PDB file of C-alpha atoms in Angstrom:
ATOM      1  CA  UNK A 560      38.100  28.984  51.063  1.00 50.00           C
ATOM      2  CA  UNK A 561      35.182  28.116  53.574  1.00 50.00           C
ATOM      3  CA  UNK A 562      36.513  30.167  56.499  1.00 46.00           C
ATOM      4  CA  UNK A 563      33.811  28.766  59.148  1.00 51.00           C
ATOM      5  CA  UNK A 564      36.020  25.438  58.941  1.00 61.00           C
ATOM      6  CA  UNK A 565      39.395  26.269  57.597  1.00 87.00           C
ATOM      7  CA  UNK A 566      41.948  28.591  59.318  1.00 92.00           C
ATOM      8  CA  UNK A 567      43.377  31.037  57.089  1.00 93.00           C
ATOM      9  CA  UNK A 568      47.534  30.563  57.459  1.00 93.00           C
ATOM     10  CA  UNK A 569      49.055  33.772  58.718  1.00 93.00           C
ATOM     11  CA  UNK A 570      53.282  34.352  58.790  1.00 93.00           C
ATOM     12  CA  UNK A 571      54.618  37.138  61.239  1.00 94.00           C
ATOM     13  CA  UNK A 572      56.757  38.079  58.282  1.00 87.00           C
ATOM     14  CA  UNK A 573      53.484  38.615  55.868  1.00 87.00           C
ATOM     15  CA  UNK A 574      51.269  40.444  57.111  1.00 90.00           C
ATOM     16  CA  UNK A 575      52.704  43.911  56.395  1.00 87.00           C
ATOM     17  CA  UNK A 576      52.678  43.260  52.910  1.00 83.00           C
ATOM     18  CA  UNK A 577      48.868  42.236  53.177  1.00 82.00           C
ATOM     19  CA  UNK A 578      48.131  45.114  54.679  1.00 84.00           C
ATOM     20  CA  UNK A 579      49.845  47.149  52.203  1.00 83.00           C
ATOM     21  CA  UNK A 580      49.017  45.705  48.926  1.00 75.00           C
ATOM     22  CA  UNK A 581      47.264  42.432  48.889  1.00 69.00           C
ATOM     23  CA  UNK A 582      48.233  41.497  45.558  1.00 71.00           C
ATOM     24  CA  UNK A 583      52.072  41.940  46.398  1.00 67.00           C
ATOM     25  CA  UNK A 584      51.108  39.364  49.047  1.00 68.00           C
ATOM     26  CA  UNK A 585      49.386  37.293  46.767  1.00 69.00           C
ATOM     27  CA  UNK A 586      52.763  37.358  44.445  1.00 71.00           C
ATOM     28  CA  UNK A 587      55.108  36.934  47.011  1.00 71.00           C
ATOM     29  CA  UNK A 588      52.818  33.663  48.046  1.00 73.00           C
ATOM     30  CA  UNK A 589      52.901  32.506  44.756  1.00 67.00           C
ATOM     31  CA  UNK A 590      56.636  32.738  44.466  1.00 64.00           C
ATOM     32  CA  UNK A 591      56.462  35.821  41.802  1.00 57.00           C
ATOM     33  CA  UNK A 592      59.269  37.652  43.151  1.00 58.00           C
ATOM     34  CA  UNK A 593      63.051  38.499  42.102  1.00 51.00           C
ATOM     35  CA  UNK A 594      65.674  35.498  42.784  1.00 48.00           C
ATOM     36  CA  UNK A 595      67.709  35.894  45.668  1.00 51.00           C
ATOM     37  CA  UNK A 596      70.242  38.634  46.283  1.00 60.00           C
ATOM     38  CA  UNK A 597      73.882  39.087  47.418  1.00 66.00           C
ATOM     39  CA  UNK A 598      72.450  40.917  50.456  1.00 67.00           C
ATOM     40  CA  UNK A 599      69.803  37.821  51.165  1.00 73.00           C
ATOM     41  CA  UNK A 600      72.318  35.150  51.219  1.00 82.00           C
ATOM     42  CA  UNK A 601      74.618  37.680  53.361  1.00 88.00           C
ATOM     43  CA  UNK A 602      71.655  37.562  55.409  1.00 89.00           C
ATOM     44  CA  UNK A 603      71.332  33.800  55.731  1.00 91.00           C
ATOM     45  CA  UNK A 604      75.217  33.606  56.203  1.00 93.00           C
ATOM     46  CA  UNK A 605      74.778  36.275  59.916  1.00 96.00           C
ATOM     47  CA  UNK A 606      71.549  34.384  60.855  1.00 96.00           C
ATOM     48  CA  UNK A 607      73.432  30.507  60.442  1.00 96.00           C
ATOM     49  CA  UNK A 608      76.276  32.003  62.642  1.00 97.00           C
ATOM     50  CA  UNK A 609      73.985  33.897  65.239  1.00 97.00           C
ATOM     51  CA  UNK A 610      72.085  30.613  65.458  1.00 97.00           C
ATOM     52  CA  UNK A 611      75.130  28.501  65.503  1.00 97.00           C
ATOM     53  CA  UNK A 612      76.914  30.178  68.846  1.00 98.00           C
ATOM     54  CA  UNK A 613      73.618  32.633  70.417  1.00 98.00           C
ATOM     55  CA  UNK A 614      75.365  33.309  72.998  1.00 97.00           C
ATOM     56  CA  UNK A 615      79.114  33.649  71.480  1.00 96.00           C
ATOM     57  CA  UNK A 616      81.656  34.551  72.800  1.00 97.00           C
ATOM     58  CA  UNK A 617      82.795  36.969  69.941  1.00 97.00           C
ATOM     59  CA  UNK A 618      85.936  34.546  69.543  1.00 97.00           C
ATOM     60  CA  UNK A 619      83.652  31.878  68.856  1.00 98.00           C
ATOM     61  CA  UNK A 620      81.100  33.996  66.172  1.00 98.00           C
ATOM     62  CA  UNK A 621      84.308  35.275  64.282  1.00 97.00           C
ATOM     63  CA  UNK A 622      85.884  31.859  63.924  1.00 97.00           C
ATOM     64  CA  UNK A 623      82.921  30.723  62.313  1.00 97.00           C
ATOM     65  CA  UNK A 624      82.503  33.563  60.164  1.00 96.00           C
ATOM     66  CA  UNK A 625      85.797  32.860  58.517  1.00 94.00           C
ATOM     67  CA  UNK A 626      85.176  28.814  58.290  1.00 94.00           C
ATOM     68  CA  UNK A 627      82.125  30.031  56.788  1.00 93.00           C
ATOM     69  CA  UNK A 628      83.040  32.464  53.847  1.00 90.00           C
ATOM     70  CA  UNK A 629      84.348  30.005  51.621  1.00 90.00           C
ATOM     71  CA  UNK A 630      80.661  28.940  51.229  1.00 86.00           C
ATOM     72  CA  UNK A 631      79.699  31.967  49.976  1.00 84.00           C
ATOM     73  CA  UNK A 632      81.603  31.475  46.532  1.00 83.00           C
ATOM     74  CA  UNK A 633      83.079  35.012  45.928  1.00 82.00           C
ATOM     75  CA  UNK A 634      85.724  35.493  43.794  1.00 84.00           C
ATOM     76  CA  UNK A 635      89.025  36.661  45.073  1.00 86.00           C
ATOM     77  CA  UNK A 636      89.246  40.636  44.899  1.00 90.00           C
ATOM     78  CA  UNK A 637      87.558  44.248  46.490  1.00 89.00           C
ATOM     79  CA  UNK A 638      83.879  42.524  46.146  1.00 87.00           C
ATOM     80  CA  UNK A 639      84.816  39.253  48.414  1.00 87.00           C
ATOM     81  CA  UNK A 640      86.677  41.640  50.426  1.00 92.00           C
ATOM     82  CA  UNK A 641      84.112  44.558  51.228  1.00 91.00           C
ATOM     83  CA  UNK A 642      81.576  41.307  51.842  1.00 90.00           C
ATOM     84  CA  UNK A 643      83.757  40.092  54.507  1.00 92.00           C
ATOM     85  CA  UNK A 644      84.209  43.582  55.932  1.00 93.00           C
ATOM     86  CA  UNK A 645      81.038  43.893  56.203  1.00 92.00           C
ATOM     87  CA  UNK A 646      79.580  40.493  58.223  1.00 94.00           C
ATOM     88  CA  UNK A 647      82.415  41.132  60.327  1.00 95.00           C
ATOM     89  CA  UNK A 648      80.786  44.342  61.174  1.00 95.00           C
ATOM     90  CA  UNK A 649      77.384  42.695  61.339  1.00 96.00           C
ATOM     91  CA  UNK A 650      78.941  40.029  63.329  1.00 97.00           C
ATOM     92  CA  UNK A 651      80.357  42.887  65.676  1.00 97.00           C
ATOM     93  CA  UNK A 652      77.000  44.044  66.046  1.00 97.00           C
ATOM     94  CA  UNK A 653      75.413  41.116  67.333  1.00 98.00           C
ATOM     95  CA  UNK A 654      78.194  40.894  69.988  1.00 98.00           C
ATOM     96  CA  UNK A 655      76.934  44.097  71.291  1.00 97.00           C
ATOM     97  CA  UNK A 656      73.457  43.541  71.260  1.00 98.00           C
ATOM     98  CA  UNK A 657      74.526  40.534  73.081  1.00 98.00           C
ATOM     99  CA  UNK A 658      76.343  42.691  76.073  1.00 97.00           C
ATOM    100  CA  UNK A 659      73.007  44.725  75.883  1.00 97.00           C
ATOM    101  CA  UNK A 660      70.865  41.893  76.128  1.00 98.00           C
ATOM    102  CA  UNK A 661      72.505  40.988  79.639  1.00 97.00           C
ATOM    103  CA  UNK A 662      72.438  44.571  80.846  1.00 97.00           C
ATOM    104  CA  UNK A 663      68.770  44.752  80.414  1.00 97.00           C
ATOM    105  CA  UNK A 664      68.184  41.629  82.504  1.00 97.00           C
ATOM    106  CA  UNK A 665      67.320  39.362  79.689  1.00 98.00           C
ATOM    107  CA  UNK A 666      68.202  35.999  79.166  1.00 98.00           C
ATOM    108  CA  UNK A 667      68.090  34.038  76.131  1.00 98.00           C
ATOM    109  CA  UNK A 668      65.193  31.019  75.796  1.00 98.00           C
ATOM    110  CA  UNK A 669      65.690  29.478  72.345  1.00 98.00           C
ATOM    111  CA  UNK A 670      66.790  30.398  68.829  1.00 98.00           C
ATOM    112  CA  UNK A 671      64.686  29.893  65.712  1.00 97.00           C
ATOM    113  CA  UNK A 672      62.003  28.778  67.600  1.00 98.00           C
ATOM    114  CA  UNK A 673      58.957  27.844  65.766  1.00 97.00           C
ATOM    115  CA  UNK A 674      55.292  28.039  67.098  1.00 97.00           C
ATOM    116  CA  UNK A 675      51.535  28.164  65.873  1.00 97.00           C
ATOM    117  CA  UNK A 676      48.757  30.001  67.350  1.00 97.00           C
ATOM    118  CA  UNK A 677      45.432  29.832  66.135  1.00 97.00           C
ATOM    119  CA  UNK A 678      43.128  32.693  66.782  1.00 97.00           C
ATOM    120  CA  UNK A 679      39.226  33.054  66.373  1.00 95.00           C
ATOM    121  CA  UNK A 680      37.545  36.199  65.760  1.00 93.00           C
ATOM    122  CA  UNK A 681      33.833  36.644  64.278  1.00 90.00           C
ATOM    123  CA  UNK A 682      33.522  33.776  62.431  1.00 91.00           C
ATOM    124  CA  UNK A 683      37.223  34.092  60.997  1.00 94.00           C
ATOM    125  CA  UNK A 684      40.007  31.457  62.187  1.00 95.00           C
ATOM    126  CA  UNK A 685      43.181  31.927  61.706  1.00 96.00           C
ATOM    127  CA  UNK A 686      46.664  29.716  62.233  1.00 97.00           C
ATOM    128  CA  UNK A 687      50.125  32.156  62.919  1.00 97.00           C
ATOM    129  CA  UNK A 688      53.035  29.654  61.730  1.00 96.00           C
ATOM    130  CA  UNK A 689      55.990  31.550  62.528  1.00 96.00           C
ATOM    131  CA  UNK A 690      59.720  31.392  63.611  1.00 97.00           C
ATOM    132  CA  UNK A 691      61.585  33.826  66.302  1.00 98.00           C
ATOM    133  CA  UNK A 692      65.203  34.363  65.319  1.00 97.00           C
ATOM    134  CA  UNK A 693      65.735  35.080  69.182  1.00 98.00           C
ATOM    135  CA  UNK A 694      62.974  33.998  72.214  1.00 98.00           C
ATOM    136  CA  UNK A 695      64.151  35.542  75.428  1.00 98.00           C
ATOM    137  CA  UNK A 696      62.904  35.843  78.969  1.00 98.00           C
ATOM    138  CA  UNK A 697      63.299  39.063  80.856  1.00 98.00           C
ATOM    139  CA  UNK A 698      63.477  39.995  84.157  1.00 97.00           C
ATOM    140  CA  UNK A 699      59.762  39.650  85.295  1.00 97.00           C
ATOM    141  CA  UNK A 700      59.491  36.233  83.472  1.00 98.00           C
ATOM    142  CA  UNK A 701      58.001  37.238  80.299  1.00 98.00           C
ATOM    143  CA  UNK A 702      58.752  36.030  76.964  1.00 98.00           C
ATOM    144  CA  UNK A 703      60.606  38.745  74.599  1.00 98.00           C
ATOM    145  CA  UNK A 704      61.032  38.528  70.961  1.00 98.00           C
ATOM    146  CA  UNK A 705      64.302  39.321  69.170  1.00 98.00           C
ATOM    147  CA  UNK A 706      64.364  39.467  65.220  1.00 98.00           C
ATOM    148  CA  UNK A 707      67.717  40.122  63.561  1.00 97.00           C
ATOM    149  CA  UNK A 708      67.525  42.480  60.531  1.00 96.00           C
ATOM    150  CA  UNK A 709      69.932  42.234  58.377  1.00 93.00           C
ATOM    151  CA  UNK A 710      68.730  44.615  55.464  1.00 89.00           C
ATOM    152  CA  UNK A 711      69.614  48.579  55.022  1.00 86.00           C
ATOM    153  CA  UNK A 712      65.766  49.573  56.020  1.00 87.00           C
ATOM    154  CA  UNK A 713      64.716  50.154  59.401  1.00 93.00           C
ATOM    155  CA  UNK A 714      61.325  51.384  60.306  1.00 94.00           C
ATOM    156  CA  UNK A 715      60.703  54.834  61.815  1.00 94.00           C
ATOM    157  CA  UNK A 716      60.177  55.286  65.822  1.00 93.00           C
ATOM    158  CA  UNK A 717      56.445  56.016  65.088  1.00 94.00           C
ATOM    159  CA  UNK A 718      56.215  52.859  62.781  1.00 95.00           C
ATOM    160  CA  UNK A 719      58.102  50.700  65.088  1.00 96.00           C
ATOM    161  CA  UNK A 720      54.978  51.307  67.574  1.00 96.00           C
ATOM    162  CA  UNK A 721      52.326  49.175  65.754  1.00 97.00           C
ATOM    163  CA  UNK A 722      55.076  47.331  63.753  1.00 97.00           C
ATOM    164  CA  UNK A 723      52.964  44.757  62.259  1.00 96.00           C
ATOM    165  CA  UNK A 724      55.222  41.610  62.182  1.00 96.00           C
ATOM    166  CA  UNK A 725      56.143  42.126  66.051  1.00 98.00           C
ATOM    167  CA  UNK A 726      53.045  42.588  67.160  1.00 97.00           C
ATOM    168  CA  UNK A 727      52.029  39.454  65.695  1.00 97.00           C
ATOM    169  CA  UNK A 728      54.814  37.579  67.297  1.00 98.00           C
ATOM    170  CA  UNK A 729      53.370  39.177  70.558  1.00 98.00           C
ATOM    171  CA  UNK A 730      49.626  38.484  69.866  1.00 97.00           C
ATOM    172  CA  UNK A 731      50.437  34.534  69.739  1.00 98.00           C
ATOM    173  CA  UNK A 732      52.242  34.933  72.531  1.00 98.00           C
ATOM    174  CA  UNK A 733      49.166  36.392  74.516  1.00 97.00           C
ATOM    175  CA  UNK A 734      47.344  34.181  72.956  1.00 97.00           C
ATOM    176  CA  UNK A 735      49.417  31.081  74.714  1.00 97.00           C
ATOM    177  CA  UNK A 736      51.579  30.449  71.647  1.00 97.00           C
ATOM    178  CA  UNK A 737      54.234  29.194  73.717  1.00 97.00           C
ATOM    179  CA  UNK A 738      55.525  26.675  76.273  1.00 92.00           C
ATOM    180  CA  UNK A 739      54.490  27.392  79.978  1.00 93.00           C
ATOM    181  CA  UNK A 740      57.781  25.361  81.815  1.00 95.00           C
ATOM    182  CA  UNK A 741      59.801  28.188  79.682  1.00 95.00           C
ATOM    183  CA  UNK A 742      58.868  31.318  81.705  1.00 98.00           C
ATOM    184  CA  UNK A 743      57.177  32.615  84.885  1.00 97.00           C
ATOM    185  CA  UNK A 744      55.003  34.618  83.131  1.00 97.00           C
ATOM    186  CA  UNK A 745      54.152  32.793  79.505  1.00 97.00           C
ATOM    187  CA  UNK A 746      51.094  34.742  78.017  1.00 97.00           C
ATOM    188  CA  UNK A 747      52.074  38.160  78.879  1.00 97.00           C
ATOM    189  CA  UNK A 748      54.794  39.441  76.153  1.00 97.00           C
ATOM    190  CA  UNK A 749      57.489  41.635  77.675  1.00 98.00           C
ATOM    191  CA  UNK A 750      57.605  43.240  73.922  1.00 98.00           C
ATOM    192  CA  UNK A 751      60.077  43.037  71.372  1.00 98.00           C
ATOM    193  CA  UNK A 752      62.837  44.892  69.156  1.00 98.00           C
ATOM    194  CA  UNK A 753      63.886  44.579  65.694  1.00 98.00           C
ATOM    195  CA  UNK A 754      68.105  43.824  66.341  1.00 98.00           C
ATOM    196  CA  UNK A 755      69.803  46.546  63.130  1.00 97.00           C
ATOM    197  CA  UNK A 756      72.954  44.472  62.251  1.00 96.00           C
ATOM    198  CA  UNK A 757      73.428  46.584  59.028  1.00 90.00           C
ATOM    199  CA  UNK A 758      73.910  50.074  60.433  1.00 85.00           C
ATOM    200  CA  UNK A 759      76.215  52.640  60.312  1.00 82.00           C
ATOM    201  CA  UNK A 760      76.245  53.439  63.728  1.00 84.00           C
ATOM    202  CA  UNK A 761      79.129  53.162  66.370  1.00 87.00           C
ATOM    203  CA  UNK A 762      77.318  50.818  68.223  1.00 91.00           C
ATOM    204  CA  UNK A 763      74.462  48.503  67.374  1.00 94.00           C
ATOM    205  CA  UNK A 764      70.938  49.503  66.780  1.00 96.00           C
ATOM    206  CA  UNK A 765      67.880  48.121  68.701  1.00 97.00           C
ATOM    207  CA  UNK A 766      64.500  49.138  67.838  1.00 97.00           C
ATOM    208  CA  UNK A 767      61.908  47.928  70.454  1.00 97.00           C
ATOM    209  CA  UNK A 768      58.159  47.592  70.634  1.00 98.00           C
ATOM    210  CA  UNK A 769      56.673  47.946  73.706  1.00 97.00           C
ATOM    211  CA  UNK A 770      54.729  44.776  75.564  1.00 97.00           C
ATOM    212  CA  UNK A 771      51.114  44.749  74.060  1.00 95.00           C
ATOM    213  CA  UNK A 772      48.770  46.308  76.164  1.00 93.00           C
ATOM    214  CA  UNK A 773      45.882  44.135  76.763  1.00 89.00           C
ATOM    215  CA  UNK A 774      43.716  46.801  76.682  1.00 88.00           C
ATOM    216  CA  UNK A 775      44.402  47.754  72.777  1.00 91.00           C
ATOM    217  CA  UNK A 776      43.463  45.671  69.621  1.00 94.00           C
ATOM    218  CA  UNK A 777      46.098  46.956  67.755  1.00 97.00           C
ATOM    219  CA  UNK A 778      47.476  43.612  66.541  1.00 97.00           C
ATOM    220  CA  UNK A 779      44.840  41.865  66.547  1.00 97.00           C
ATOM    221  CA  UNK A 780      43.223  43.885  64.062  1.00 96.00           C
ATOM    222  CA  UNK A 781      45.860  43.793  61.902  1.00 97.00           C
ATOM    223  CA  UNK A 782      46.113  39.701  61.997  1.00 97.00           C
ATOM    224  CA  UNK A 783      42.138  39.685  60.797  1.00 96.00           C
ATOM    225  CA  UNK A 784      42.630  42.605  58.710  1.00 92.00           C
ATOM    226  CA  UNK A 785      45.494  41.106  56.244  1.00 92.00           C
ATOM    227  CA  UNK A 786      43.503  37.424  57.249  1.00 92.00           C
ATOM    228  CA  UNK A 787      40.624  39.061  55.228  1.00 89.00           C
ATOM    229  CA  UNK A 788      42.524  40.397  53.007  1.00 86.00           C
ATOM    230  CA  UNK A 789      44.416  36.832  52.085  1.00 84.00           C
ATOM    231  CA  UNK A 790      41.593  34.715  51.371  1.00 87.00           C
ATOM    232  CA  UNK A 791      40.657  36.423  48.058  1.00 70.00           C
ATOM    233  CA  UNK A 792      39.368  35.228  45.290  1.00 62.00           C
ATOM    234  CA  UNK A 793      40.689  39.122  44.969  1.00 67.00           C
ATOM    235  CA  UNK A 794      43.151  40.625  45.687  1.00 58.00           C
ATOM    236  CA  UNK A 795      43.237  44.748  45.907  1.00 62.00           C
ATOM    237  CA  UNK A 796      46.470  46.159  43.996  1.00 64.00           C
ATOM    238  CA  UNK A 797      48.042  49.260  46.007  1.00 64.00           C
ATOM    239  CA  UNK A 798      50.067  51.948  44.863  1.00 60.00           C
ATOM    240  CA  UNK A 799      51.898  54.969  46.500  1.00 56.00           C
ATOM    241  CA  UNK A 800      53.818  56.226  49.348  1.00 52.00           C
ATOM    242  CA  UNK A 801      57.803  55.808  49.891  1.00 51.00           C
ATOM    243  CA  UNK A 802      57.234  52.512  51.500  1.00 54.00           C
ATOM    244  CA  UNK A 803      54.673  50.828  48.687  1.00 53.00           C
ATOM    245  CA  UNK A 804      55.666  52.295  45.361  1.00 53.00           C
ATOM    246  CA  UNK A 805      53.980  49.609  43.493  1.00 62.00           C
ATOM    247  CA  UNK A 806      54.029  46.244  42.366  1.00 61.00           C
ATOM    248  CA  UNK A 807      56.059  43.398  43.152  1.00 56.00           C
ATOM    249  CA  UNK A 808      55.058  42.136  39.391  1.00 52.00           C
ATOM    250  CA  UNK A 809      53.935  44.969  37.045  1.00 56.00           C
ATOM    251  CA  UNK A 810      53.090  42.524  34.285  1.00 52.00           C
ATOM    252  CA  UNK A 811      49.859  41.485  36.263  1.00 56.00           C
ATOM    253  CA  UNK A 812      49.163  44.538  37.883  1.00 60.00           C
ATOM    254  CA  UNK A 813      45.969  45.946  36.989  1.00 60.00           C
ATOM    255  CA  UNK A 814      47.298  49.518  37.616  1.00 57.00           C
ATOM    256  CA  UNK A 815      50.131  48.849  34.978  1.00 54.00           C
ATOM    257  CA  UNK A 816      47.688  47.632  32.518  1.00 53.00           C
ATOM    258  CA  UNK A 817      46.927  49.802  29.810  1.00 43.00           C
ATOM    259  CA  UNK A 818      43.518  49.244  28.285  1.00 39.00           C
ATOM    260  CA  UNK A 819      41.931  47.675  31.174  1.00 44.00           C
ATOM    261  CA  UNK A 820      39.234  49.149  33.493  1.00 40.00           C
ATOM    262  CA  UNK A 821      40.791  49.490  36.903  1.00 41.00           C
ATOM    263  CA  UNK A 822      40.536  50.785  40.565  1.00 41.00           C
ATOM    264  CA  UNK A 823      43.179  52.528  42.333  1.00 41.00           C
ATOM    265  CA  UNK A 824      43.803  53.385  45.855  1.00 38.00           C
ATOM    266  CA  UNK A 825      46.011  55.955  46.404  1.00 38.00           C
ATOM    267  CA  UNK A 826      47.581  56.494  49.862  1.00 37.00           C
TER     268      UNK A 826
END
């Protein structure tokens, strides 16, 4: 790829796994990866119904849960009904976050929005194509960026910090990814949370990311880093810690290959 005229395509939701192991994000891109789960299409089923009624009433989000079940083709019995117990929980979730949401001054802007940034950096371009589950504005007029987790891993406090995929989000928005008629103050994120809708808590878990501050690269680095990192013709395999035990498809994995002469970086 000649990166002096093409920009290198970045997604929010990527660039974690770049950074981890750039050959998981090479097979992920390539569409190497397991078929979808019960817990992705669970997934789907929340996000259709928190996009179909954002700002309920709970009435509302639990009547279309239950219109919606059918859809998911379970078979009468304890499976179909722990699934149900357990979107109604989700869904319960979301009501509360919604309550929070209007205690904390926020208000909502637009769901599944999609945008795309570009972004220039020695010589590098690249384009962020991405979609918010939630846009909101807070009370100072800044945009604030809600993403609705629906998976049993949530990242520490200390990860959360420099959490790559939000700070993406809020690097295109500094960077004027979105429309100025929406807010008072539309290039200067307010920050952003990851929404926990399958928790065990009592009451609904929100992890949130502070605004950027404009005087740290943080994000920005890591866009360029995992940019770098995507264009190839290489792509560095990765191996170790709890949250990267290896690769998304062993049979190509250099580290998994007997016989072959390989590099590996252990973290």
């Amino acid at each position: 790829m000649d990166t002096a005229l093409t920009a290198v395509p970045v997604s929010p939701s990527r660039v974690e796994s770049a950074l981890k192991s750039p050959l998981n994000w090479f097979i992920y891109q390539a569409g190497g990866q397991a078929g979808t789960t019960q817990a992705q299409s669970i997934g789907t089923f929340i996000h259709a119904i928190a996009e179909r009624h954002p700002d309920g009433p709970a009435e509302d989000l639990l009547a279309e849960l239950e219109r919606r079940l059918p859809g998911l083709g379970l078979e009468p019995g304890w499976e179909a009904e722990r699934v149900a117990a357990d979107a109604r929980r989700m869904i319960g979730y979301f009501v509360g976050y919604l309550r929070q949401m209007e205690q904390d001054g926020r208000s909502r802007v637009a769901v599944e929005h999609q945008f795309h940034q570009e972004l220039e950096r020695d010589g590098l371009r690249v384009q962020i194509n991405g979609i918010i589950d939630r846009l909101e504005k807070d009370a100072e007029g800044r945009p604030y960026v809600v993403d609705l987790k629906t998976g049993k891993r949530a990242p520490s406090n200390d990860e959360l910090q420099e959490l790559p995929q939000l700070g993406v989000y809020q690097a295109a928005i500094a960077a004027g990814a979105l429309p100025a008629e929406d807010f008072e103050r539309p290039t200067e994120p307010g920050g952003a949370a990851l929404v926990q809708l399958r928790t065990t808590n009592k009451s609904v878990k929100i992890q949130g990311q502070p605004a950027l501050d404009p005087g740290r690269q943080w994000a920005i680095e890591q866009i360029f880093t995992a940019a770098r990192a995507m264009i190839g013709p290489r792509y560095l395999a990765i191996h170790g810690g709890a949250d990267n035990p290896g690769c998304a498809l062993p049979a190509i994995c250099p580290i998994h290959s007997i016989g072959r002469q390989t590099t590996e970086w252990h973290r």
